Amino acid sequence: MELTGSSMVIEALNQESVDVIFGYPGGAVLNIYDEIYKQNYFKHILTRHEQAAIHAADGYARASGKVGVAIVTSGPGFTNAVTGLATAYTDSIPMVVISGQVPTSLIGTDGFQEIDAVGISRPCTKHNYLVRTASELPRILKEAFYIASTGRPGPVLVDIPKDVSAELAEFNYPKEVHMATYKPKIKGNPRQLKKAVEAIKSAEKPLFYVGGGLLASDGVASFRELVAQTHIPVVETLMARGSLRHDDPSLLGMLGMHGTYASNMAMSETDLIIALGARFDDRVTGKLSEFGKNAEIIHVDVDPSSIGKIVDVDYPIVGDLRSVIEDLAPLLKDYEPSSIEEWIKRLENYNKIHPLGYQDSKTTIKPQWVIEKVGQMYKEECVVVTDVGQHQMWTAQFFPFVNKRQLVTSGGLGTMGFGFPAAIGAQKAMQDKIVFNFTGDGSIQMNSQEMMTAVIEKVPVINIILNNNYLGMVRQWQTFFYEDRLSETNLEAQPDFVKLAEAYGAIGYRVDTKEDFEKALTDAVAKKMPCFIDVVVDRDENVLPMVPAGGTLYNMILEYKDQ
Amino acid sequence: MSNTIRRVISVVTVNEHGVLSRIAGLFAGRGYNIESLTVAPIPETEYSHFTIDTEGDKKVLEQIVKQLHKLIPVLRVTEHAGDEYVEKEMALVKLPIAESLSDIDALARSYNGCIANVGEDYIIAMVTDSSSRVRNFLKAIKKYNPKEIARSGVVAIER
Ligand SMILES: Cc1ncc(C[n+]2csc(CCOP(=O)(O)OP(=O)(O)O)c2C)c(N)n1
Ligand SMILES: [Mg+2]
């Protein structure tokens, strides 16, 4: 069957079972948008900015585990999308992004809205394509979905010149992918597995260190079983929050810069780090020479380049995490949890000495309280999205996560403005869940235009603005490390968020007491409409504990006192 | 600074547009060193052969190999070590005609070379040898006042 390049895109998306795409039209994608207009396979959601389209596709992917799809035009449409691509790339999120390009005959001539999209996106995509003819489009689209979703996932860009989207060619969507050069490894090497098992059995203070790879491989259920079987304590990275239920006795919490005391002490004292899909990010390790100083390291990752990149590894295992965990479990059948009783007690004690906490107040709302409250009321039935800053760290620390994929947050890149559009995507993926976006007064202003999208598409995202009138996280560093010289972090000048919501036809609440917050929250959940809940919180609250950048994990700032 | 090691790496890739920039971009973006890079299609296949002459400590070299592997169009990466491989590099040197032709010829010959061209004003000498020997040749030829030097970069193949 002969089809135009544009029709091929539509047919391919249908064959990939795509049910929603996010995008923004323009000259170079007019042909494709014309076919979008004519089809009934999937829904297109028009965001109000290309960056938001990419974040929405990303949020959709993070919440559901499926490939997110977005489409943008050439030139500025594409450059607006770059932050979104980079955000997804650093967190290994499966996405296919289609961009328009000027006609083939104009490429290289500095044509109107021409920009070298494959050149710009090379370092922030897993792979990218400039399509030369319509005849190669079916293969490229098939490969794009395959590459995005297999191995270590990531965004793939397909740049389609305008003449290619009009060109006719034979369409046979491939059933399978044949790439001699790309064959992700699934099974862990059995000999390595055996050695790792011996190490686990002989370790006195073993510790699971789990990262986002666990979600990517859909290994959470198997991991929960393994933990229940072995009782080996667990620390989670930001990306892995929700791997264990918040009340699982083996969970020590998040580790790293704003990790719990128990997690960071465990990491400092363990004699065997069992790293599962985690990448030893500097926000996690602190000072490298002191990190896991007493420990041997088992590192399981599907990406060989992750292993040995930051730390030397004693037992490298390349493979899909879920597969490796399922192979490990039977080999550890006879593991004796009693052999690590002392270690477990020691860590429990650390948790007792310095539990995660904050000084609640009768007169002002503490941001942590808001997060805990939402958790108490809705933890079993919600997806939690965040923006970037203090509110993000408090959410990671204080929200009582129960499920995998319950937290959607920009970890590796730390992109302010991610939250709201990602929440729209997450809500489209999880229609029966309540979606909360914990955001800041700074971050929300980086994509607040998406309120229009949420209203018109009836996406009832509840944005909870933890309003401290500061770029709080930067303010905290200035307070701690720059003698409180608050350079350009004061956000006292800000819009009226209630009116702003109302201007878009959404609901706005402004609350400064706990009672009012609860009222607004229940009202928002009941109304099923997008909203801003502008919560006036204690301005001077800090995120603690804190390991200063480059500091050692066991030297945490636990309390900050004004001099 | 930890121990820097020189390494010649062969990379076989699908011969498609953009591969060179993916490889060059990888080295530039991650701050790896490229001493030289050569590339040519492998006859009668859809593949190209890159030879990259690089250096770094053990960890960096390991990352270079893994990162190259990770590029989607890369089929195979071979790190050449010890004397398990043959490496050659070529150099062309332009010298004034006034210099002693026979001296230059003798020098070139001892580095697997010859006089490649004699013109009105210049002689061009050519050598083909290992990188370190080519370097020695270029030192030795200095006293004949070379006007211009062109080096090819390394090509290597396993024994
Ligand atoms: C796009 C972008 N620009 C700048 C930063 C640096 N940055 C990190 S946190 C932060 C402050 C965020 O302020 P707000 O959204 O109000 O959150 P708060 O920390 O106050 O909770 C800034 C500016 C960033 N992460 N992303
Ligand atoms: Mg703020």
PDB file of N, CA, C and O in Angstrom, chain B residues 101-111:
ATOM      1  N   LEU B 101      68.874  15.623  -2.066  1.00  0.00           N
ATOM      2  CA  LEU B 101      67.900  14.621  -2.473  1.00  0.00           C
ATOM      3  C   LEU B 101      68.276  13.232  -1.976  1.00  0.00           C
ATOM      4  O   LEU B 101      67.439  12.477  -1.473  1.00  0.00           O
ATOM      5  N   SER B 102      69.538  12.892  -2.074  1.00  0.00           N
ATOM      6  CA  SER B 102      69.943  11.531  -1.709  1.00  0.00           C
ATOM      7  C   SER B 102      69.866  11.319  -0.194  1.00  0.00           C
ATOM      8  O   SER B 102      69.465  10.258   0.268  1.00  0.00           O
ATOM      9  N   ASP B 103      70.216  12.361   0.581  1.00  0.00           N
ATOM     10  CA  ASP B 103      70.091  12.247   2.043  1.00  0.00           C
ATOM     11  C   ASP B 103      68.639  12.005   2.434  1.00  0.00           C
ATOM     12  O   ASP B 103      68.322  11.129   3.237  1.00  0.00           O
ATOM     13  N   ILE B 104      67.757  12.809   1.835  1.00  0.00           N
ATOM     14  CA  ILE B 104      66.336  12.705   2.170  1.00  0.00           C
ATOM     15  C   ILE B 104      65.792  11.350   1.746  1.00  0.00           C
ATOM     16  O   ILE B 104      65.050  10.691   2.477  1.00  0.00           O
ATOM     17  N   ASP B 105      66.200  10.912   0.575  1.00  0.00           N
ATOM     18  CA  ASP B 105      65.748   9.614   0.073  1.00  0.00           C
ATOM     19  C   ASP B 105      66.177   8.496   1.033  1.00  0.00           C
ATOM     20  O   ASP B 105      65.381   7.630   1.401  1.00  0.00           O
ATOM     21  N   ALA B 106      67.423   8.550   1.462  1.00  0.00           N
ATOM     22  CA  ALA B 106      67.934   7.517   2.375  1.00  0.00           C
ATOM     23  C   ALA B 106      67.155   7.530   3.684  1.00  0.00           C
ATOM     24  O   ALA B 106      66.776   6.476   4.214  1.00  0.00           O
ATOM     25  N   LEU B 107      66.897   8.734   4.192  1.00  0.00           N
ATOM     26  CA  LEU B 107      66.154   8.876   5.458  1.00  0.00           C
ATOM     27  C   LEU B 107      64.738   8.299   5.307  1.00  0.00           C
ATOM     28  O   LEU B 107      64.282   7.492   6.129  1.00  0.00           O
ATOM     29  N   ALA B 108      64.072   8.693   4.226  1.00  0.00           N
ATOM     30  CA  ALA B 108      62.701   8.223   3.988  1.00  0.00           C
ATOM     31  C   ALA B 108      62.672   6.700   3.890  1.00  0.00           C
ATOM     32  O   ALA B 108      61.809   6.039   4.463  1.00  0.00           O
ATOM     33  N   ARG B 109      63.647   6.154   3.167  1.00  0.00           N
ATOM     34  CA  ARG B 109      63.679   4.699   2.998  1.00  0.00           C
ATOM     35  C   ARG B 109      63.765   3.961   4.333  1.00  0.00           C
ATOM     36  O   ARG B 109      63.163   2.906   4.513  1.00  0.00           O
ATOM     37  N   SER B 110      64.531   4.533   5.248  1.00  0.00           N
ATOM     38  CA  SER B 110      64.663   3.827   6.521  1.00  0.00           C
ATOM     39  C   SER B 110      63.381   3.907   7.350  1.00  0.00           C
ATOM     40  O   SER B 110      63.262   3.261   8.389  1.00  0.00           O
ATOM     41  N   TYR B 111      62.429   4.687   6.914  1.00  0.00           N
ATOM     42  CA  TYR B 111      61.113   4.694   7.569  1.00  0.00           C
ATOM     43  C   TYR B 111      60.039   4.202   6.606  1.00  0.00           C
ATOM     44  O   TYR B 111      58.935   4.734   6.558  1.00  0.00           O
TER      45      TYR B 111
END
